[in-house]
GROMACS .gro file of C-alpha atoms in nm:
model
  119
    1MET     CA    1 -17.543  -6.013  -9.177
    2LYS     CA    2 -17.203  -6.029  -8.956
    3ASN     CA    3 -16.961  -6.300  -9.022
    4GLN     CA    4 -17.141  -6.459  -9.297
    5PRO     CA    5 -16.902  -6.526  -9.661
    6TYR     CA    6 -16.962  -6.315  -9.997
    7VAL     CA    7 -17.151  -6.385 -10.219
    8PRO     CA    8 -17.147  -6.255 -10.586
    9ARG     CA    9 -17.459  -6.191 -10.713
   10ARG     CA   10 -17.395  -6.342 -11.056
   11ALA     CA   11 -17.226  -6.697 -11.021
   12THR     CA   12 -16.883  -6.742 -11.228
   13ALA     CA   13 -16.926  -7.128 -11.231
   14HIS     CA   14 -17.098  -7.102 -11.633
   15PHE     CA   15 -16.773  -6.980 -11.774
   16SER     CA   16 -16.569  -7.246 -11.984
   17GLN     CA   17 -16.222  -7.287 -11.866
   18PRO     CA   18 -15.983  -7.144 -12.072
   19LEU     CA   19 -15.747  -7.292 -12.354
   20ILE     CA   20 -15.423  -7.348 -12.256
   21ILE     CA   21 -15.168  -7.492 -12.565
   22PRO     CA   22 -14.827  -7.602 -12.392
   23ILE     CA   23 -14.565  -7.462 -12.610
   24VAL     CA   24 -14.253  -7.691 -12.703
   25VAL     CA   25 -13.920  -7.611 -12.836
   26ASN     CA   26 -13.710  -7.851 -12.958
   27ARG     CA   27 -13.332  -7.717 -12.899
   28PRO     CA   28 -13.071  -7.799 -12.681
   29GLU     CA   29 -13.007  -7.537 -12.374
   30SER     CA   30 -12.681  -7.353 -12.390
   31LYS     CA   31 -12.515  -7.191 -12.110
   32VAL     CA   32 -12.302  -6.941 -12.187
   33ILE     CA   33 -12.001  -6.865 -11.900
   34SER     CA   34 -11.720  -6.572 -11.937
   35HIS     CA   35 -11.434  -6.607 -11.738
   36LYS     CA   36 -11.405  -6.194 -11.745
   37GLU     CA   37 -11.135  -6.039 -11.447
   38VAL     CA   38 -11.328  -5.837 -11.258
   39ILE     CA   39 -11.113  -5.514 -11.035
   40THR     CA   40 -11.255  -5.333 -10.784
   41THR     CA   41 -11.118  -5.069 -10.683
   42GLU     CA   42 -11.228  -4.755 -10.363
   43PHE     CA   43 -11.145  -4.480 -10.239
   44PHE     CA   44 -11.249  -4.387  -9.884
   45VAL     CA   45 -11.266  -4.055  -9.694
   46LEU     CA   46 -11.383  -3.879  -9.439
   47SER     CA   47 -11.599  -3.554  -9.479
   48ASP     CA   48 -11.434  -3.255  -9.320
   49GLY     CA   49 -11.808  -3.114  -9.303
   50ILE     CA   50 -11.682  -2.811  -9.559
   51LYS     CA   51 -11.564  -2.879  -9.875
   52LYS     CA   52 -11.700  -3.058 -10.193
   53VAL     CA   53 -11.441  -3.144 -10.371
   54TYR     CA   54 -11.159  -3.424 -10.260
   55THR     CA   55 -10.859  -3.504 -10.412
   56GLU     CA   56 -10.638  -3.857 -10.369
   57ARG     CA   57 -10.459  -3.675 -10.096
   58ASP     CA   58 -10.799  -3.675  -9.894
   59ALA     CA   59 -10.785  -4.028  -9.900
   60ILE     CA   60 -10.761  -4.210  -9.566
   61ALA     CA   61 -10.390  -4.333  -9.481
   62ASP     CA   62 -10.490  -4.664  -9.300
   63TYR     CA   63 -10.611  -4.828  -9.638
   64GLY     CA   64 -10.290  -4.753  -9.816
   65ILE     CA   65 -10.253  -4.635 -10.171
   66GLN     CA   66 -10.590  -4.524 -10.276
   67ARG     CA   67 -10.663  -4.374 -10.665
   68ILE     CA   68 -10.972  -4.209 -10.864
   69MET     CA   69 -10.956  -4.386 -11.144
   70ASN     CA   70 -11.059  -4.195 -11.475
   71PRO     CA   71 -11.426  -4.240 -11.560
   72VAL     CA   72 -11.354  -4.403 -11.895
   73SER     CA   73 -11.085  -4.649 -11.773
   74VAL     CA   74 -11.372  -4.828 -11.538
   75SER     CA   75 -11.767  -5.024 -11.627
   76TYR     CA   76 -11.902  -4.886 -11.306
   77MET     CA   77 -11.889  -4.606 -11.052
   78ASN     CA   78 -12.048  -4.567 -10.761
   79LEU     CA   79 -12.045  -4.329 -10.477
   80PHE     CA   80 -12.188  -4.383 -10.145
   81ILE     CA   81 -12.202  -4.093  -9.858
   82ASN     CA   82 -12.307  -4.240  -9.501
   83GLY     CA   83 -12.369  -4.616  -9.670
   84ILE     CA   84 -12.597  -4.459  -9.873
   85LEU     CA   85 -12.596  -4.491 -10.259
   86GLN     CA   86 -12.591  -4.167 -10.445
   87PRO     CA   87 -12.758  -4.062 -10.778
   88LYS     CA   88 -12.538  -3.991 -11.058
   89VAL     CA   89 -12.623  -3.656 -11.060
   90ASN     CA   90 -12.511  -3.590 -10.696
   91TYR     CA   91 -12.151  -3.622 -10.804
   92GLN     CA   92 -11.903  -3.589 -11.088
   93VAL     CA   93 -11.547  -3.772 -11.099
   94THR     CA   94 -11.262  -3.692 -11.327
   95GLU     CA   95 -10.876  -3.854 -11.294
   96GLY     CA   96 -10.749  -3.787 -10.914
   97ILE     CA   97 -11.076  -3.552 -10.808
   98LEU     CA   98 -11.409  -3.587 -10.677
   99ILE     CA   99 -11.656  -3.335 -10.688
  100LEU     CA  100 -12.018  -3.378 -10.498
  101LEU     CA  101 -12.244  -3.156 -10.653
  102THR     CA  102 -12.550  -3.147 -10.447
  103GLU     CA  103 -12.613  -2.782 -10.192
  104ASP     CA  104 -12.528  -2.933  -9.888
  105VAL     CA  105 -12.218  -3.123  -9.731
  106PRO     CA  106 -12.192  -3.435  -9.585
  107GLU     CA  107 -12.142  -3.337  -9.213
  108LYS     CA  108 -11.772  -3.439  -9.051
  109GLY     CA  109 -11.657  -3.786  -9.028
  110CYS     CA  110 -11.925  -3.901  -9.304
  111PRO     CA  111 -11.780  -4.155  -9.473
  112ILE     CA  112 -11.749  -4.154  -9.840
  113ILE     CA  113 -11.670  -4.425 -10.065
  114LEU     CA  114 -11.604  -4.403 -10.466
  115GLN     CA  115 -11.628  -4.734 -10.591
  116MET     CA  116 -11.510  -4.824 -10.906
  117ILE     CA  117 -11.539  -5.122 -11.111
  118ARG     CA  118 -11.363  -5.271 -11.428
  119ILE     CA  119 -11.488  -5.560 -11.551
   0.00000   0.00000   0.00000
């Protein structure tokens, strides 16, 4: 019985072929091209290992002036802690303030990036 092909007890060759009917739609293709402007803003900060509330004053100075925008004025917000996208339940954002809602605090020196996208 070793190295023998599997042979089913009931042959399937007696079943009829499936009925396939092509559907033809007679309408021209149309493409919608939207030229919307997308503005992406980031807020970069390094964790101090202690606090869960960060303001615009905590931003990394080498990256220039950074703002934490009002969530109402942006289309999407993403928070990355140490490069990992965080679910919305882990943070809260108001204009100028980022609050981490997790029980633990990111380790000291861990990068925190808040990405704000406006379409």
